[in-house]
Amino acid sequence: MPGGVPPVSHRPGVPCLIDAAVANPGRPVYCGAGSADRTLQINSADLARLPRAQVGALSR
């Protein structure tokens, strides 16, 4: 059974791209957690602090 897509890759060197529209401190982000029946909730500021995180204007 396929799982949800997490915001980070397990492969070295793959960046975590974060749209600036969701990178506000205190804003929760919901994403896949690798399992079909689980969801990860993480603060957007924590996500933006990941080692390979890159925040930019990605949406229109």
PDB file of N, CA and C in Angstrom:
ATOM      1  N   MET A   1       0.844  -1.167   0.000  1.00  0.00           N
ATOM      2  CA  MET A   1       0.000   0.000   0.000  1.00  0.00           C
ATOM      3  C   MET A   1       0.900   1.244   0.000  1.00  0.00           C
ATOM      4  N   PRO A   2       0.707   2.165  -0.924  1.00  0.00           N
ATOM      5  CA  PRO A   2       1.523   3.376  -0.961  1.00  0.00           C
ATOM      6  C   PRO A   2       1.215   4.294   0.218  1.00  0.00           C
ATOM      7  N   GLY A   3       2.224   5.041   0.614  1.00  0.00           N
ATOM      8  CA  GLY A   3       2.051   5.976   1.726  1.00  0.00           C
ATOM      9  C   GLY A   3       2.045   7.407   1.239  1.00  0.00           C
ATOM     10  N   GLY A   4       1.896   8.321   2.166  1.00  0.00           N
ATOM     11  CA  GLY A   4       1.921   9.740   1.846  1.00  0.00           C
ATOM     12  C   GLY A   4       3.340  10.205   1.568  1.00  0.00           C
ATOM     13  N   VAL A   5       3.477  11.312   0.895  1.00  0.00           N
ATOM     14  CA  VAL A   5       4.789  11.845   0.540  1.00  0.00           C
ATOM     15  C   VAL A   5       5.253  12.805   1.636  1.00  0.00           C
ATOM     16  N   PRO A   6       6.391  12.493   2.290  1.00  0.00           N
ATOM     17  CA  PRO A   6       6.897  13.388   3.321  1.00  0.00           C
ATOM     18  C   PRO A   6       7.561  14.619   2.687  1.00  0.00           C
ATOM     19  N   PRO A   7       7.784  15.672   3.476  1.00  0.00           N
ATOM     20  CA  PRO A   7       8.352  16.903   2.923  1.00  0.00           C
ATOM     21  C   PRO A   7       9.856  16.840   2.675  1.00  0.00           C
ATOM     22  N   VAL A   8      10.508  15.798   3.140  1.00  0.00           N
ATOM     23  CA  VAL A   8      11.962  15.673   2.971  1.00  0.00           C
ATOM     24  C   VAL A   8      12.294  14.339   2.331  1.00  0.00           C
ATOM     25  N   SER A   9      13.439  14.291   1.682  1.00  0.00           N
ATOM     26  CA  SER A   9      13.901  13.060   1.042  1.00  0.00           C
ATOM     27  C   SER A   9      14.919  12.360   1.934  1.00  0.00           C
ATOM     28  N   HIS A  10      14.986  11.057   1.818  1.00  0.00           N
ATOM     29  CA  HIS A  10      16.001  10.292   2.535  1.00  0.00           C
ATOM     30  C   HIS A  10      17.309  10.264   1.751  1.00  0.00           C
ATOM     31  N   ARG A  11      17.273  10.684   0.519  1.00  0.00           N
ATOM     32  CA  ARG A  11      18.474  10.690  -0.318  1.00  0.00           C
ATOM     33  C   ARG A  11      19.308  11.936  -0.021  1.00  0.00           C
ATOM     34  N   PRO A  12      20.609  11.779   0.078  1.00  0.00           N
ATOM     35  CA  PRO A  12      21.480  12.930   0.342  1.00  0.00           C
ATOM     36  C   PRO A  12      21.424  13.968  -0.783  1.00  0.00           C
ATOM     37  N   GLY A  13      21.457  15.226  -0.405  1.00  0.00           N
ATOM     38  CA  GLY A  13      21.544  16.309  -1.377  1.00  0.00           C
ATOM     39  C   GLY A  13      20.242  16.779  -1.988  1.00  0.00           C
ATOM     40  N   VAL A  14      19.120  16.131  -1.687  1.00  0.00           N
ATOM     41  CA  VAL A  14      17.839  16.541  -2.250  1.00  0.00           C
ATOM     42  C   VAL A  14      17.286  17.683  -1.393  1.00  0.00           C
ATOM     43  N   PRO A  15      17.026  18.861  -1.986  1.00  0.00           N
ATOM     44  CA  PRO A  15      16.540  19.989  -1.180  1.00  0.00           C
ATOM     45  C   PRO A  15      15.073  19.818  -0.782  1.00  0.00           C
ATOM     46  N   CYS A  16      14.696  20.514   0.260  1.00  0.00           N
ATOM     47  CA  CYS A  16      13.305  20.601   0.703  1.00  0.00           C
ATOM     48  C   CYS A  16      12.836  21.996   0.291  1.00  0.00           C
ATOM     49  N   LEU A  17      12.022  22.095  -0.753  1.00  0.00           N
ATOM     50  CA  LEU A  17      11.551  23.380  -1.268  1.00  0.00           C
ATOM     51  C   LEU A  17      10.269  23.784  -0.553  1.00  0.00           C
ATOM     52  N   ILE A  18      10.271  24.991   0.001  1.00  0.00           N
ATOM     53  CA  ILE A  18       9.134  25.489   0.768  1.00  0.00           C
ATOM     54  C   ILE A  18       8.676  26.804   0.167  1.00  0.00           C
ATOM     55  N   ASP A  19       7.401  26.890  -0.156  1.00  0.00           N
ATOM     56  CA  ASP A  19       6.858  28.131  -0.692  1.00  0.00           C
ATOM     57  C   ASP A  19       6.836  29.188   0.410  1.00  0.00           C
ATOM     58  N   ALA A  20       7.261  30.388   0.083  1.00  0.00           N
ATOM     59  CA  ALA A  20       7.301  31.485   1.048  1.00  0.00           C
ATOM     60  C   ALA A  20       5.915  31.767   1.637  1.00  0.00           C
ATOM     61  N   ALA A  21       4.865  31.428   0.909  1.00  0.00           N
ATOM     62  CA  ALA A  21       3.500  31.672   1.384  1.00  0.00           C
ATOM     63  C   ALA A  21       3.154  30.838   2.611  1.00  0.00           C
ATOM     64  N   VAL A  22       3.861  29.731   2.845  1.00  0.00           N
ATOM     65  CA  VAL A  22       3.568  28.896   4.014  1.00  0.00           C
ATOM     66  C   VAL A  22       4.693  28.920   5.044  1.00  0.00           C
ATOM     67  N   ALA A  23       5.705  29.735   4.840  1.00  0.00           N
ATOM     68  CA  ALA A  23       6.857  29.758   5.738  1.00  0.00           C
ATOM     69  C   ALA A  23       6.709  30.746   6.886  1.00  0.00           C
ATOM     70  N   ASN A  24       5.487  31.115   7.224  1.00  0.00           N
ATOM     71  CA  ASN A  24       5.253  32.041   8.336  1.00  0.00           C
ATOM     72  C   ASN A  24       5.421  31.306   9.663  1.00  0.00           C
ATOM     73  N   PRO A  25       6.153  31.906  10.619  1.00  0.00           N
ATOM     74  CA  PRO A  25       6.308  31.257  11.928  1.00  0.00           C
ATOM     75  C   PRO A  25       4.948  31.010  12.590  1.00  0.00           C
ATOM     76  N   GLY A  26       4.811  29.868  13.210  1.00  0.00           N
ATOM     77  CA  GLY A  26       3.578  29.522  13.902  1.00  0.00           C
ATOM     78  C   GLY A  26       2.516  28.895  13.036  1.00  0.00           C
ATOM     79  N   ARG A  27       2.738  28.829  11.742  1.00  0.00           N
ATOM     80  CA  ARG A  27       1.735  28.235  10.850  1.00  0.00           C
ATOM     81  C   ARG A  27       1.998  26.742  10.700  1.00  0.00           C
ATOM     82  N   PRO A  28       1.007  25.904  10.992  1.00  0.00           N
ATOM     83  CA  PRO A  28       1.219  24.467  10.820  1.00  0.00           C
ATOM     84  C   PRO A  28       1.141  24.060   9.354  1.00  0.00           C
ATOM     85  N   VAL A  29       1.931  23.071   9.012  1.00  0.00           N
ATOM     86  CA  VAL A  29       1.931  22.480   7.673  1.00  0.00           C
ATOM     87  C   VAL A  29       1.580  21.010   7.854  1.00  0.00           C
ATOM     88  N   TYR A  30       0.709  20.493   7.016  1.00  0.00           N
ATOM     89  CA  TYR A  30       0.311  19.094   7.062  1.00  0.00           C
ATOM     90  C   TYR A  30       0.812  18.411   5.805  1.00  0.00           C
ATOM     91  N   CYS A  31       1.442  17.263   5.970  1.00  0.00           N
ATOM     92  CA  CYS A  31       1.993  16.554   4.811  1.00  0.00           C
ATOM     93  C   CYS A  31       1.998  15.057   5.098  1.00  0.00           C
ATOM     94  N   GLY A  32       2.374  14.305   4.099  1.00  0.00           N
ATOM     95  CA  GLY A  32       2.450  12.864   4.240  1.00  0.00           C
ATOM     96  C   GLY A  32       3.533  12.464   5.224  1.00  0.00           C
ATOM     97  N   ALA A  33       3.359  11.295   5.818  1.00  0.00           N
ATOM     98  CA  ALA A  33       4.329  10.796   6.791  1.00  0.00           C
ATOM     99  C   ALA A  33       4.873   9.434   6.383  1.00  0.00           C
ATOM    100  N   GLY A  34       4.681   9.047   5.119  1.00  0.00           N
ATOM    101  CA  GLY A  34       5.201   7.776   4.639  1.00  0.00           C
ATOM    102  C   GLY A  34       4.262   6.604   4.823  1.00  0.00           C
ATOM    103  N   SER A  35       3.085   6.854   5.358  1.00  0.00           N
ATOM    104  CA  SER A  35       2.099   5.805   5.579  1.00  0.00           C
ATOM    105  C   SER A  35       0.745   6.309   5.084  1.00  0.00           C
ATOM    106  N   ALA A  36      -0.049   5.403   4.548  1.00  0.00           N
ATOM    107  CA  ALA A  36      -1.342   5.807   3.990  1.00  0.00           C
ATOM    108  C   ALA A  36      -2.322   6.295   5.054  1.00  0.00           C
ATOM    109  N   ASP A  37      -2.098   5.916   6.317  1.00  0.00           N
ATOM    110  CA  ASP A  37      -3.046   6.297   7.363  1.00  0.00           C
ATOM    111  C   ASP A  37      -2.455   7.273   8.388  1.00  0.00           C
ATOM    112  N   ARG A  38      -1.382   7.961   8.025  1.00  0.00           N
ATOM    113  CA  ARG A  38      -0.752   8.918   8.939  1.00  0.00           C
ATOM    114  C   ARG A  38      -0.492  10.238   8.223  1.00  0.00           C
ATOM    115  N   THR A  39      -0.592  11.343   8.967  1.00  0.00           N
ATOM    116  CA  THR A  39      -0.283  12.674   8.458  1.00  0.00           C
ATOM    117  C   THR A  39       0.656  13.341   9.453  1.00  0.00           C
ATOM    118  N   LEU A  40       1.630  14.045   8.935  1.00  0.00           N
ATOM    119  CA  LEU A  40       2.575  14.778   9.769  1.00  0.00           C
ATOM    120  C   LEU A  40       2.132  16.226   9.880  1.00  0.00           C
ATOM    121  N   GLN A  41       2.074  16.749  11.098  1.00  0.00           N
ATOM    122  CA  GLN A  41       1.837  18.169  11.320  1.00  0.00           C
ATOM    123  C   GLN A  41       3.134  18.737  11.871  1.00  0.00           C
ATOM    124  N   ILE A  42       3.675  19.768  11.203  1.00  0.00           N
ATOM    125  CA  ILE A  42       4.921  20.393  11.623  1.00  0.00           C
ATOM    126  C   ILE A  42       4.778  21.901  11.482  1.00  0.00           C
ATOM    127  N   ASN A  43       5.391  22.623  12.380  1.00  0.00           N
ATOM    128  CA  ASN A  43       5.380  24.082  12.292  1.00  0.00           C
ATOM    129  C   ASN A  43       6.211  24.490  11.082  1.00  0.00           C
ATOM    130  N   SER A  44       5.705  25.420  10.292  1.00  0.00           N
ATOM    131  CA  SER A  44       6.417  25.821   9.073  1.00  0.00           C
ATOM    132  C   SER A  44       7.800  26.392   9.367  1.00  0.00           C
ATOM    133  N   ALA A  45       7.961  27.074  10.504  1.00  0.00           N
ATOM    134  CA  ALA A  45       9.279  27.610  10.873  1.00  0.00           C
ATOM    135  C   ALA A  45      10.262  26.477  11.158  1.00  0.00           C
ATOM    136  N   ASP A  46       9.793  25.389  11.758  1.00  0.00           N
ATOM    137  CA  ASP A  46      10.657  24.232  12.005  1.00  0.00           C
ATOM    138  C   ASP A  46      11.049  23.568  10.697  1.00  0.00           C
ATOM    139  N   LEU A  47      10.105  23.457   9.799  1.00  0.00           N
ATOM    140  CA  LEU A  47      10.388  22.879   8.485  1.00  0.00           C
ATOM    141  C   LEU A  47      11.427  23.712   7.732  1.00  0.00           C
ATOM    142  N   ALA A  48      11.319  25.033   7.826  1.00  0.00           N
ATOM    143  CA  ALA A  48      12.256  25.925   7.135  1.00  0.00           C
ATOM    144  C   ALA A  48      13.659  25.872   7.727  1.00  0.00           C
ATOM    145  N   ARG A  49      13.804  25.353   8.942  1.00  0.00           N
ATOM    146  CA  ARG A  49      15.130  25.243   9.564  1.00  0.00           C
ATOM    147  C   ARG A  49      15.848  23.942   9.226  1.00  0.00           C
ATOM    148  N   LEU A  50      15.227  23.069   8.472  1.00  0.00           N
ATOM    149  CA  LEU A  50      15.897  21.824   8.092  1.00  0.00           C
ATOM    150  C   LEU A  50      17.163  22.135   7.295  1.00  0.00           C
ATOM    151  N   PRO A  51      18.188  21.289   7.399  1.00  0.00           N
ATOM    152  CA  PRO A  51      19.468  21.575   6.744  1.00  0.00           C
ATOM    153  C   PRO A  51      19.393  21.864   5.238  1.00  0.00           C
ATOM    154  N   ARG A  52      18.515  21.171   4.522  1.00  0.00           N
ATOM    155  CA  ARG A  52      18.443  21.361   3.057  1.00  0.00           C
ATOM    156  C   ARG A  52      17.222  22.163   2.634  1.00  0.00           C
ATOM    157  N   ALA A  53      16.588  22.872   3.577  1.00  0.00           N
ATOM    158  CA  ALA A  53      15.395  23.654   3.257  1.00  0.00           C
ATOM    159  C   ALA A  53      15.764  24.906   2.464  1.00  0.00           C
ATOM    160  N   GLN A  54      14.950  25.183   1.454  1.00  0.00           N
ATOM    161  CA  GLN A  54      15.104  26.386   0.637  1.00  0.00           C
ATOM    162  C   GLN A  54      13.728  27.029   0.511  1.00  0.00           C
ATOM    163  N   VAL A  55      13.591  28.236   1.055  1.00  0.00           N
ATOM    164  CA  VAL A  55      12.333  28.963   1.008  1.00  0.00           C
ATOM    165  C   VAL A  55      12.367  29.918  -0.173  1.00  0.00           C
ATOM    166  N   GLY A  56      11.316  29.930  -0.973  1.00  0.00           N
ATOM    167  CA  GLY A  56      11.245  30.825  -2.119  1.00  0.00           C
ATOM    168  C   GLY A  56       9.820  30.996  -2.604  1.00  0.00           C
ATOM    169  N   ALA A  57       9.629  31.928  -3.508  1.00  0.00           N
ATOM    170  CA  ALA A  57       8.308  32.176  -4.105  1.00  0.00           C
ATOM    171  C   ALA A  57       8.058  31.111  -5.171  1.00  0.00           C
ATOM    172  N   LEU A  58       7.296  30.095  -4.831  1.00  0.00           N
ATOM    173  CA  LEU A  58       7.047  28.972  -5.745  1.00  0.00           C
ATOM    174  C   LEU A  58       5.644  29.009  -6.343  1.00  0.00           C
ATOM    175  N   SER A  59       4.678  29.609  -5.636  1.00  0.00           N
ATOM    176  CA  SER A  59       3.310  29.644  -6.135  1.00  0.00           C
ATOM    177  C   SER A  59       3.025  31.001  -6.758  1.00  0.00           C
ATOM    178  N   ARG A  60       1.920  31.062  -7.476  1.00  0.00           N
ATOM    179  CA  ARG A  60       1.524  32.308  -8.124  1.00  0.00           C
ATOM    180  C   ARG A  60       0.403  32.953  -7.353  1.00  0.00           C
TER     181      ARG A  60
END
